mmCIF file of N, CA and C in Angstrom:
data_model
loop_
_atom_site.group_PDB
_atom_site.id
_atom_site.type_symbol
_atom_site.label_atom_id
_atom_site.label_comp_id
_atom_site.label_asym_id
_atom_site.label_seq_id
_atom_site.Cartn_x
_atom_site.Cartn_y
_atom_site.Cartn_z
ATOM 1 N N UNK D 16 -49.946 20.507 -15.315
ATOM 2 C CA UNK D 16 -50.809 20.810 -14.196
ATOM 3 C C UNK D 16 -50.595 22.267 -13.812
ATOM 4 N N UNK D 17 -51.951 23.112 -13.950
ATOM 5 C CA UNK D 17 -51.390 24.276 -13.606
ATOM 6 C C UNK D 17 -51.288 24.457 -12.039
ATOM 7 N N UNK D 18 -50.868 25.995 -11.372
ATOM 8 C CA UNK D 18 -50.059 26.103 -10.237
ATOM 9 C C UNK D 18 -51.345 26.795 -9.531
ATOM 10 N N UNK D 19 -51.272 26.135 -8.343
ATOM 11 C CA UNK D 19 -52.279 26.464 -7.213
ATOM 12 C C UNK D 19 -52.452 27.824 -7.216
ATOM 13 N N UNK D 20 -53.348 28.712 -6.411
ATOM 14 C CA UNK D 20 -53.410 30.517 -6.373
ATOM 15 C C UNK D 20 -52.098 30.647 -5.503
ATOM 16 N N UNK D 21 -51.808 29.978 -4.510
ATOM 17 C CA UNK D 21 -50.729 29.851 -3.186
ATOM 18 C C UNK D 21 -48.964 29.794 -4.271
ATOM 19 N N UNK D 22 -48.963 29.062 -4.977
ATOM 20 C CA UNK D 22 -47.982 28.778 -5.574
ATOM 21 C C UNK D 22 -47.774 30.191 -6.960
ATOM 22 N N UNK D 23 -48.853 30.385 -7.429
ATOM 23 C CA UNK D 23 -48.488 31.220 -8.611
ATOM 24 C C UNK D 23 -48.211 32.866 -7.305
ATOM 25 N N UNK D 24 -48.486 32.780 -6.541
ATOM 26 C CA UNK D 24 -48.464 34.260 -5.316
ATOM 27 C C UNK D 24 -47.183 34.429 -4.944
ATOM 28 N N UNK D 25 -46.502 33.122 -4.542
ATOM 29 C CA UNK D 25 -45.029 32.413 -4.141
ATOM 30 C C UNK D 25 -44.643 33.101 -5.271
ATOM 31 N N UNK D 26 -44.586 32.207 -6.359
ATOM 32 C CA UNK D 26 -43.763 32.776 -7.556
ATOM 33 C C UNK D 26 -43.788 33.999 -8.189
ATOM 34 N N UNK D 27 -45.090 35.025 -7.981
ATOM 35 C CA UNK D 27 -44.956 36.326 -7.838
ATOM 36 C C UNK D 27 -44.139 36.531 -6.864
ATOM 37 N N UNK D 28 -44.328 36.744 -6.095
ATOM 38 C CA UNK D 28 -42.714 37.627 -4.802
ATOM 39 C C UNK D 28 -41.909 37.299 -5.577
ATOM 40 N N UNK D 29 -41.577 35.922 -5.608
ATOM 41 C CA UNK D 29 -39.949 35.377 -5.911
ATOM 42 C C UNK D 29 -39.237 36.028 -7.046
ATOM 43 N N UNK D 30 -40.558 36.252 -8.261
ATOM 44 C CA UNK D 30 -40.096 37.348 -9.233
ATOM 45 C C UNK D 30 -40.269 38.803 -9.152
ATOM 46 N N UNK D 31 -40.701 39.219 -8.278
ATOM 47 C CA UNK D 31 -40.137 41.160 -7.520
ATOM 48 C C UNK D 31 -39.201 41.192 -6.867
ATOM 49 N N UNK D 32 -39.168 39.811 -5.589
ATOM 50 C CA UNK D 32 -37.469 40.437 -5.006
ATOM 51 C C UNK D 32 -36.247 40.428 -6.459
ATOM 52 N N UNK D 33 -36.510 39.175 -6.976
ATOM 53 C CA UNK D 33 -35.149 39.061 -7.741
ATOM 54 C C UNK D 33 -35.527 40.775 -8.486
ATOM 55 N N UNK D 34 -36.356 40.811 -9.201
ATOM 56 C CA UNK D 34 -36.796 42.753 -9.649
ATOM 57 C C UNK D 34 -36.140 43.258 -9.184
ATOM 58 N N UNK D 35 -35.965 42.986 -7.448
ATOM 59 C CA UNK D 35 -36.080 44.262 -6.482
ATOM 60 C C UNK D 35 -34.554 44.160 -6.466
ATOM 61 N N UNK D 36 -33.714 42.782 -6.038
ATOM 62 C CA UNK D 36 -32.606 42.544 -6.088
ATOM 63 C C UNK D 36 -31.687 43.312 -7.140
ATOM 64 N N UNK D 37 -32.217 42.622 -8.140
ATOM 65 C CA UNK D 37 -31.052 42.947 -9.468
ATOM 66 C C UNK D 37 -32.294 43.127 -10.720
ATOM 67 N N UNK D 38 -32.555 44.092 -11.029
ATOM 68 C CA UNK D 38 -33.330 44.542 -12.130
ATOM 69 C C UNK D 38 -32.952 43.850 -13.515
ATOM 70 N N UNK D 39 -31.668 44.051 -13.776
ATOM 71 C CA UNK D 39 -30.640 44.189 -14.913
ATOM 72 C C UNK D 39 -30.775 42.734 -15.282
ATOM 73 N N UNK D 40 -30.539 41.928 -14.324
ATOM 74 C CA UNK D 40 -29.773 40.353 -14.791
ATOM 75 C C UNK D 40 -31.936 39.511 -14.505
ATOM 76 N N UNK D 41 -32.525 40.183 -13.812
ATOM 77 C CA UNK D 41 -33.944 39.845 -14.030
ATOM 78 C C UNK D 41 -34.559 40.208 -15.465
ATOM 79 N N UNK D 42 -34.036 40.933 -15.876
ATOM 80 C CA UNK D 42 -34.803 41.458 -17.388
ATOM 81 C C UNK D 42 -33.779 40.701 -18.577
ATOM 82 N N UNK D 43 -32.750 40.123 -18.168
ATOM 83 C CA UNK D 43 -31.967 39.554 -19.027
ATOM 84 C C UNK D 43 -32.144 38.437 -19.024
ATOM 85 N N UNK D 44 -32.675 37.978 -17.832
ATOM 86 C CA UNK D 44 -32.985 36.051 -18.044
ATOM 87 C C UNK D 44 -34.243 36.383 -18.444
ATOM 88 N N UNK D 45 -35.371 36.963 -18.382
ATOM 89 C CA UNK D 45 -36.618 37.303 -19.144
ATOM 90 C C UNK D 45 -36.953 36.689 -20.471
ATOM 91 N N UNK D 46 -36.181 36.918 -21.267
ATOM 92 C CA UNK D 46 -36.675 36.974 -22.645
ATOM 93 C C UNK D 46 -35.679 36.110 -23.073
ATOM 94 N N UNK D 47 -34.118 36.014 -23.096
ATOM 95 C CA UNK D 47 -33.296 35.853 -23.889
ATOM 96 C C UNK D 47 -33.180 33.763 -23.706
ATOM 97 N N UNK D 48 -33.393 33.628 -22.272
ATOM 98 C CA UNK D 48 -33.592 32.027 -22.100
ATOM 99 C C UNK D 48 -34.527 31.517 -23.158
ATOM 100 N N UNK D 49 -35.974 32.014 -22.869
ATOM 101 C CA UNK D 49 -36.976 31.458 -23.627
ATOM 102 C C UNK D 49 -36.738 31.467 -25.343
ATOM 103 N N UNK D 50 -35.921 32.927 -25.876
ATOM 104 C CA UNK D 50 -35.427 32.972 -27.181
ATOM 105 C C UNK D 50 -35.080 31.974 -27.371
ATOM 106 N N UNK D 51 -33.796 31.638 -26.679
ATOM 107 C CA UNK D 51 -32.298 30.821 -27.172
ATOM 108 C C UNK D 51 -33.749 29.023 -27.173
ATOM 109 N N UNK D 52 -34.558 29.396 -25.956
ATOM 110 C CA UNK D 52 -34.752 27.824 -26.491
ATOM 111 C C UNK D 52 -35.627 27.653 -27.371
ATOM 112 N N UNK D 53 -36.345 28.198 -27.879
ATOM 113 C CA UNK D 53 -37.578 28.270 -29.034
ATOM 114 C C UNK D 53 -36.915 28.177 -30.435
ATOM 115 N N UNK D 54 -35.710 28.921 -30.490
ATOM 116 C CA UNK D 54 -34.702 28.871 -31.974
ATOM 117 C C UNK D 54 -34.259 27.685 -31.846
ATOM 118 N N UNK D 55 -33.609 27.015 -30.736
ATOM 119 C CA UNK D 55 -33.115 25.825 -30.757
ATOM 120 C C UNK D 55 -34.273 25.100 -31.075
ATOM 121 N N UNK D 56 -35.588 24.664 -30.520
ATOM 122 C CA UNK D 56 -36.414 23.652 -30.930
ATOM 123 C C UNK D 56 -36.616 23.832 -32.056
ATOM 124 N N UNK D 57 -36.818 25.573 -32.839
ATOM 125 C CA UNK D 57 -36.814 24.992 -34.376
ATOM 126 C C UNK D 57 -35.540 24.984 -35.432
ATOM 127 N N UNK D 58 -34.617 24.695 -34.612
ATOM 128 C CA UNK D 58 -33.634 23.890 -35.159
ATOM 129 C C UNK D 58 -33.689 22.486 -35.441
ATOM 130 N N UNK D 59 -33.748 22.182 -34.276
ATOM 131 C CA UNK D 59 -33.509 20.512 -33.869
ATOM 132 C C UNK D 59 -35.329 20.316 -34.578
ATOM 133 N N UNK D 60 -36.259 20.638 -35.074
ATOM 134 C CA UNK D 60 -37.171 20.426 -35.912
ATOM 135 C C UNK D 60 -36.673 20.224 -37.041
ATOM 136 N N UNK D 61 -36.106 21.099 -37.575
ATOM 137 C CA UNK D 61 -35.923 21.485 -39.235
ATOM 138 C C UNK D 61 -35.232 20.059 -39.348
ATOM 139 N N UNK D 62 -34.142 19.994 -38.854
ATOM 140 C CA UNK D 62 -32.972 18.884 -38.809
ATOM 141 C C UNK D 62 -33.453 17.463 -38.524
ATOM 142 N N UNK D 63 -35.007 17.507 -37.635
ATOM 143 C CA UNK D 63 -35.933 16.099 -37.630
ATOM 144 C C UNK D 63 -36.594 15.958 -39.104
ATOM 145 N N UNK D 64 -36.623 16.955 -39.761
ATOM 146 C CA UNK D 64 -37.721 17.485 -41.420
ATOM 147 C C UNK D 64 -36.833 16.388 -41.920
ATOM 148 N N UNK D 65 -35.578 16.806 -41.943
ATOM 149 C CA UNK D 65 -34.657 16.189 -42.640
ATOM 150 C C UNK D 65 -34.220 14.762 -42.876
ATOM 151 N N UNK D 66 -34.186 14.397 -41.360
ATOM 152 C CA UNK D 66 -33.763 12.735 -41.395
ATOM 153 C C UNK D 66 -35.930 12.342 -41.801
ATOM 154 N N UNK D 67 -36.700 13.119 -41.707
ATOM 155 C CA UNK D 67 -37.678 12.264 -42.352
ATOM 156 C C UNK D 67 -38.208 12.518 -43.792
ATOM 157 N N UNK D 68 -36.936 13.462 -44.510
ATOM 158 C CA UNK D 68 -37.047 13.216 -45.837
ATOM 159 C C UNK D 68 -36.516 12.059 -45.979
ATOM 160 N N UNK D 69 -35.393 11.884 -45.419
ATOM 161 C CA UNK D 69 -33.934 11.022 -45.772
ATOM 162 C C UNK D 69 -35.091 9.634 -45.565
ATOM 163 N N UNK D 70 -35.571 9.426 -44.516
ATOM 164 C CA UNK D 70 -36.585 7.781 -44.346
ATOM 165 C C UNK D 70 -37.345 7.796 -45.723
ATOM 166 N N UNK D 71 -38.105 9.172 -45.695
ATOM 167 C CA UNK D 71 -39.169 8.514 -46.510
ATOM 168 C C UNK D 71 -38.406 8.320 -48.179
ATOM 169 N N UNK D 72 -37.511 9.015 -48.534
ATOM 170 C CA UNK D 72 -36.867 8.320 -49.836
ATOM 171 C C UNK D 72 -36.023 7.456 -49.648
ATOM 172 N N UNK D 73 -35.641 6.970 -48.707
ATOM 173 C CA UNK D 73 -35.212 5.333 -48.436
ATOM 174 C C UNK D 73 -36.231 4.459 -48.599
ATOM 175 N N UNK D 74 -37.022 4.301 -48.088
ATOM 176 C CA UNK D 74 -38.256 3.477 -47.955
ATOM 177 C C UNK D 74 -39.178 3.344 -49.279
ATOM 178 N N UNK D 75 -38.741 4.608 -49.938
ATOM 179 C CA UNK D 75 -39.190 4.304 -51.933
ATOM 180 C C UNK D 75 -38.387 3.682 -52.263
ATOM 181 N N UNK D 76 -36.862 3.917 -52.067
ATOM 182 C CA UNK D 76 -35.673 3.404 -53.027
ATOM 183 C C UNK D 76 -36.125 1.885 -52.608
ATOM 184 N N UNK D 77 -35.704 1.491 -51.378
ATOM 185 C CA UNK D 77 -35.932 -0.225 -50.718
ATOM 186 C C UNK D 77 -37.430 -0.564 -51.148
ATOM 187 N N UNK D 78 -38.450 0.081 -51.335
ATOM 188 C CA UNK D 78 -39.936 -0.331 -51.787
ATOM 189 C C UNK D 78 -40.018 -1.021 -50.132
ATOM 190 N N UNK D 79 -39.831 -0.267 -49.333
ATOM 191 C CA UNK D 79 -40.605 -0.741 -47.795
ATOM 192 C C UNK D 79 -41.403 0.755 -47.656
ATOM 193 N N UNK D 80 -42.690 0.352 -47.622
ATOM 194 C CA UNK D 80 -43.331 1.342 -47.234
ATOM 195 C C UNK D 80 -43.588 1.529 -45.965
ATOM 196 N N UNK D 81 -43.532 0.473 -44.938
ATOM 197 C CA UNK D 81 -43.728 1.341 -43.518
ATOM 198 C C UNK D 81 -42.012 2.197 -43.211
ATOM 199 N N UNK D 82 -41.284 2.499 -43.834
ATOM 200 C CA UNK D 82 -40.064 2.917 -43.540
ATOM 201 C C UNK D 82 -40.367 4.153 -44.295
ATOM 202 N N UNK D 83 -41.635 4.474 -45.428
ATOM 203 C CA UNK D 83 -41.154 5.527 -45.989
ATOM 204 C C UNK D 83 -42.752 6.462 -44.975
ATOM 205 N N UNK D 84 -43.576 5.623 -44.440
ATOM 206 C CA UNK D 84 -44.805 6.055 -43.786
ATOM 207 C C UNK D 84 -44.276 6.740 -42.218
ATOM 208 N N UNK D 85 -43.361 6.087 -41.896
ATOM 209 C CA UNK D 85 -42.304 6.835 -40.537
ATOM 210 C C UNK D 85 -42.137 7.644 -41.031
ATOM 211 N N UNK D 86 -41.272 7.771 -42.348
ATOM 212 C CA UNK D 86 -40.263 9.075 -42.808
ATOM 213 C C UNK D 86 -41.762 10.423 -42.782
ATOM 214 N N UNK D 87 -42.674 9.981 -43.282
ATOM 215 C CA UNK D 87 -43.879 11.199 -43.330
ATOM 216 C C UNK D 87 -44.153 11.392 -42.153
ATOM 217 N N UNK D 88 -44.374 10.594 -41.251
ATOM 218 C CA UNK D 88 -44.569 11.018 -39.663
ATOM 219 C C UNK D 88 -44.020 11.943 -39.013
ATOM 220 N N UNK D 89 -42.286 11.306 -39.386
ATOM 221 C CA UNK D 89 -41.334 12.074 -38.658
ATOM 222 C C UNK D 89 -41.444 13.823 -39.468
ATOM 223 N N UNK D 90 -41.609 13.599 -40.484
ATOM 224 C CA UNK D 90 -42.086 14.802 -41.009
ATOM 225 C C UNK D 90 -43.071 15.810 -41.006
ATOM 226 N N UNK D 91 -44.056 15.067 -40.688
ATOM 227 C CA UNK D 91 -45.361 15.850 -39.896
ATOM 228 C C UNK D 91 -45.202 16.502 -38.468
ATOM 229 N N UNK D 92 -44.512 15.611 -37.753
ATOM 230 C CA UNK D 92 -44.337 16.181 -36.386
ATOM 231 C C UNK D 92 -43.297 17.109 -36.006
ATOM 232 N N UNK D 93 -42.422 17.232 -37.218
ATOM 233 C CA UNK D 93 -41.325 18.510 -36.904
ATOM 234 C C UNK D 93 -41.682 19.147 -37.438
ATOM 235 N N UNK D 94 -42.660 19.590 -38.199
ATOM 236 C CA UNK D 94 -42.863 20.371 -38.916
ATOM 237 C C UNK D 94 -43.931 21.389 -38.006
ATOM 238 N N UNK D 95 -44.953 20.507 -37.096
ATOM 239 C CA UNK D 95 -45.559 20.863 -36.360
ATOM 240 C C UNK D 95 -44.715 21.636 -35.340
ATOM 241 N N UNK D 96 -44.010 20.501 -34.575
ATOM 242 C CA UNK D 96 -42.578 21.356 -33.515
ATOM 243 C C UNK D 96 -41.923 22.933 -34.178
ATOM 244 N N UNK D 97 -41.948 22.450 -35.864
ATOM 245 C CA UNK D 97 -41.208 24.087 -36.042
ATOM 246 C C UNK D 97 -41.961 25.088 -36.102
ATOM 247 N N UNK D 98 -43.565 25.145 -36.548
ATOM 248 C CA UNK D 98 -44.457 26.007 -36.222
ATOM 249 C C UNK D 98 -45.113 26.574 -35.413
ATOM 250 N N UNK D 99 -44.886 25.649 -34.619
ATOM 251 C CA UNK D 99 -45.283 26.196 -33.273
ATOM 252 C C UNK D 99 -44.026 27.040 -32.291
ATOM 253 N N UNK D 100 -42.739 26.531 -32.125
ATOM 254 C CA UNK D 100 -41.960 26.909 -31.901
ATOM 255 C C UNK D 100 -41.528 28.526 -32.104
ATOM 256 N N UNK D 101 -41.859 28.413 -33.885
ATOM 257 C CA UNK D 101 -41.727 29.744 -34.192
ATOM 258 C C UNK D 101 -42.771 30.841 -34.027
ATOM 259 N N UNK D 102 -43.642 30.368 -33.566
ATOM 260 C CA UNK D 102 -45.044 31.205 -33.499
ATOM 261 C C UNK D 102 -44.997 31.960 -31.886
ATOM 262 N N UNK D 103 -44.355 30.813 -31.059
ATOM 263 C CA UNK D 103 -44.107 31.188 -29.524
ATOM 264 C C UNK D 103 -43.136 32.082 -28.911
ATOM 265 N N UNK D 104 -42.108 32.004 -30.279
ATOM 266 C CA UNK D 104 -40.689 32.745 -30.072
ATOM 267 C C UNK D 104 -40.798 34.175 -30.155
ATOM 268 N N UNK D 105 -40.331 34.848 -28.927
ATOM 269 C CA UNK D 105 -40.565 36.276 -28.844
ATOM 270 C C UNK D 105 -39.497 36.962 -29.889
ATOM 271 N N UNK D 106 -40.047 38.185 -30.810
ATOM 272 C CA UNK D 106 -38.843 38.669 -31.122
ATOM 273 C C UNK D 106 -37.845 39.487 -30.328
ATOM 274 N N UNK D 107 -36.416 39.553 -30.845
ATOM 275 C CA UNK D 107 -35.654 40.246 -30.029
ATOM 276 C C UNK D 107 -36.253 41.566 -29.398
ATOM 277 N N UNK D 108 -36.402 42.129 -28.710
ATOM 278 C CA UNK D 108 -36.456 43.318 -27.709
ATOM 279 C C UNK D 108 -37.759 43.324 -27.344
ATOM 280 N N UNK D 109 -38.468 41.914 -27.424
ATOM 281 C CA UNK D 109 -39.833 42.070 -27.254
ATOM 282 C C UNK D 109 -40.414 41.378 -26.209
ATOM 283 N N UNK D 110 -41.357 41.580 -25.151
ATOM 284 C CA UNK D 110 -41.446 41.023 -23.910
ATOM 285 C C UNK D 110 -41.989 39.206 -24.005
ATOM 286 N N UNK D 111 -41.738 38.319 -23.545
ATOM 287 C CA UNK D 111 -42.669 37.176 -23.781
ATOM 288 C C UNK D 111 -44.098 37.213 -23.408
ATOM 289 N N UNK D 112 -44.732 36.341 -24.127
ATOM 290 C CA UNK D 112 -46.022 36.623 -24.009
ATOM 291 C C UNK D 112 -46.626 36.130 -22.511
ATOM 292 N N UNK D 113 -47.294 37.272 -21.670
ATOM 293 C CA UNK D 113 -47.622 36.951 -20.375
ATOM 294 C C UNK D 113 -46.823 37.657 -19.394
ATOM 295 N N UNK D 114 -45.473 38.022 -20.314
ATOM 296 C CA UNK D 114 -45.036 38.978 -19.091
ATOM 297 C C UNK D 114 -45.385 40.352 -18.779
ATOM 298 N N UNK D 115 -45.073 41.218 -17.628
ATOM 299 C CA UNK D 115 -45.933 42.360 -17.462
ATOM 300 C C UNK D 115 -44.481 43.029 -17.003
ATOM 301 N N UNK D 116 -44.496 44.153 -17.410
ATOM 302 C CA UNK D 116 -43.775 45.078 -17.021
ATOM 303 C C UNK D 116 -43.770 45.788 -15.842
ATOM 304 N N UNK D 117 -43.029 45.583 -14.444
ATOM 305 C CA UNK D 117 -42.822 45.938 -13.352
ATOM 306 C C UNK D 117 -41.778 46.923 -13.097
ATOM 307 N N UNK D 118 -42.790 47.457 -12.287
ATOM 308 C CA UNK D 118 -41.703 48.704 -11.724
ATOM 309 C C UNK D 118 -40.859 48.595 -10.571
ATOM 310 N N UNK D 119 -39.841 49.265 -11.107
ATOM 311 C CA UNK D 119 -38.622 48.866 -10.226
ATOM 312 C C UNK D 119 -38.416 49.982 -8.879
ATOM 313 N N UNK D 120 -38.165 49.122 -7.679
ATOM 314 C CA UNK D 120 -38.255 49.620 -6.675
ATOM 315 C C UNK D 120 -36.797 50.421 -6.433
ATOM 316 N N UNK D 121 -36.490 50.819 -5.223
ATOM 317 C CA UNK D 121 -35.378 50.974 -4.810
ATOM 318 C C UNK D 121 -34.663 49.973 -3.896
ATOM 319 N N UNK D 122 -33.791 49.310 -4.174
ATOM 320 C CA UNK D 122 -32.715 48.431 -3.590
ATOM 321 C C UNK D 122 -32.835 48.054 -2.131
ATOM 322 N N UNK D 123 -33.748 47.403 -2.130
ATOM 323 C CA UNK D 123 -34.082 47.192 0.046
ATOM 324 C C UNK D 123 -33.624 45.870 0.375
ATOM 325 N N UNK D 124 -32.707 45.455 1.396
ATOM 326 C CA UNK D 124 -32.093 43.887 2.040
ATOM 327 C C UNK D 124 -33.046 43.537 2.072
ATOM 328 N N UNK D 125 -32.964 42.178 1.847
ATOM 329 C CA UNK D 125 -33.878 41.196 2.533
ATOM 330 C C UNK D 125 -34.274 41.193 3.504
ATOM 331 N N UNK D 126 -33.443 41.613 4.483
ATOM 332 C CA UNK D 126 -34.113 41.882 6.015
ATOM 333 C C UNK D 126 -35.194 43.043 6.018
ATOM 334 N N UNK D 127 -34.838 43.580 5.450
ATOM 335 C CA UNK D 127 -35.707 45.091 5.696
ATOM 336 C C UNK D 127 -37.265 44.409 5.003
ATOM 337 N N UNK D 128 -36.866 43.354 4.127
ATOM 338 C CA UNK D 128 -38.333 43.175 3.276
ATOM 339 C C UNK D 128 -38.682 42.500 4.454
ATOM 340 N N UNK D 129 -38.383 41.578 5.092
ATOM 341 C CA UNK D 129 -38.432 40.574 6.102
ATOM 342 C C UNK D 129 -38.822 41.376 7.323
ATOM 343 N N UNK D 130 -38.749 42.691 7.693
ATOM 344 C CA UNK D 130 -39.275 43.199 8.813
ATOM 345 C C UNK D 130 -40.509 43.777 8.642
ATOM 346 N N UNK D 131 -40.258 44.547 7.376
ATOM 347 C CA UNK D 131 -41.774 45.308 6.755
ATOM 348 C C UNK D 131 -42.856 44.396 6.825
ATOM 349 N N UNK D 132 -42.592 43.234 6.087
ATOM 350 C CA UNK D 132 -43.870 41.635 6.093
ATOM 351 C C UNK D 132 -44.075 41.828 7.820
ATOM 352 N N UNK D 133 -42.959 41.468 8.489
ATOM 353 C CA UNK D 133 -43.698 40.969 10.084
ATOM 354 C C UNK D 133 -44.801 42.515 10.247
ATOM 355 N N UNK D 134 -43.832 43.382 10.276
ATOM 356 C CA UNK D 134 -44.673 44.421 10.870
ATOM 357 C C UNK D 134 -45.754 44.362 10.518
ATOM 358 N N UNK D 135 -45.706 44.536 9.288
ATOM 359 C CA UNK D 135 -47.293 44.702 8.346
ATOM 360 C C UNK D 135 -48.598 43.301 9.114
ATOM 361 N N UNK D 136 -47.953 42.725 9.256
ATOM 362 C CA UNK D 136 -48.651 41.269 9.625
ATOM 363 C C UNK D 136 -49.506 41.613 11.220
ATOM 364 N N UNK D 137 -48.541 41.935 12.196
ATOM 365 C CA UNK D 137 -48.382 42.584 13.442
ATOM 366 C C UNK D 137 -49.662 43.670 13.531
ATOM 367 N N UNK D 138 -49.865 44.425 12.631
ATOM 368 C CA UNK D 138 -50.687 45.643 12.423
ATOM 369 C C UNK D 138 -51.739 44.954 12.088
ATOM 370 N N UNK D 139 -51.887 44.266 11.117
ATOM 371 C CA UNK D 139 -53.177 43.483 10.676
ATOM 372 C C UNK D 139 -53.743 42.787 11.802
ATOM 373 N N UNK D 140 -53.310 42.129 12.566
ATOM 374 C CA UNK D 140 -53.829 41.312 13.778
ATOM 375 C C UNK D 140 -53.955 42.193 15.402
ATOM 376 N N UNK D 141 -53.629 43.286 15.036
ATOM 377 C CA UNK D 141 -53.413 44.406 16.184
ATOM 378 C C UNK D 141 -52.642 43.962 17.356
ATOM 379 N N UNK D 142 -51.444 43.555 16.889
ATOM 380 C CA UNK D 142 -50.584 43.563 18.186
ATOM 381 C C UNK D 142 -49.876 44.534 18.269
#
């Protein structure tokens, strides 16, 4: 379900203060989370390839064919998981897809962001 205009606006701020907060450890959870998990899914794919080789030449050796018709399933669908996986996976030093490069402010408390908003708000309504 995608995210309301109200909610994706929320989650803009939430990703400039942390910007605004700590630049360094914001540009480091960026990319390197989504890496680590995209290599892992086409891991744990390759390694599903596998146990559905392992079915489907069981299921010849035993002559049960719905055991060797799983083993192709299970094989179709990791195979799918690993292509896609790898297609989504950003390379190293490279931004994920959708992110935008923001400019970094200078270091302001929370309060100070928290007074600027009222004020600004205050001015808009002319008090």
């Amino acid at each position: 379900m995608p995210l309301s205009e109200h909610e994706q606006r929320m989650l803009e701020q939430m990703e400039r203060a942390l910007y605004a907060e700590d630049p360094k450890f914001a540009s480091a959870l960026e990319g390197s989370g989504l890496r680590t998990y995209t290599r892992r899914r086409v891991y744990q794919a390759v390694a599903g390839f596998l146990v559905g080789i392992a079915l489907l030449m069981a299921g010849m050796v035993a002559q049960l064919i719905w055991v060797s018709v799983v083993g192709f399933l299970v094989m179709l669908g990791c195979a799918v998981l690993a292509v896609t996986g790898w297609r989504k996976a950003p390379k190293p030093g490279e931004q994920p897809a959708g992110a935008v490069r923001r400019q970094v402010r200078p270091k302001r408390s929370m309060m100070e962001r928290i007074e600027e908003r009222w004020q600004r708000r205050r001015d808009e309504h002319g008090h």
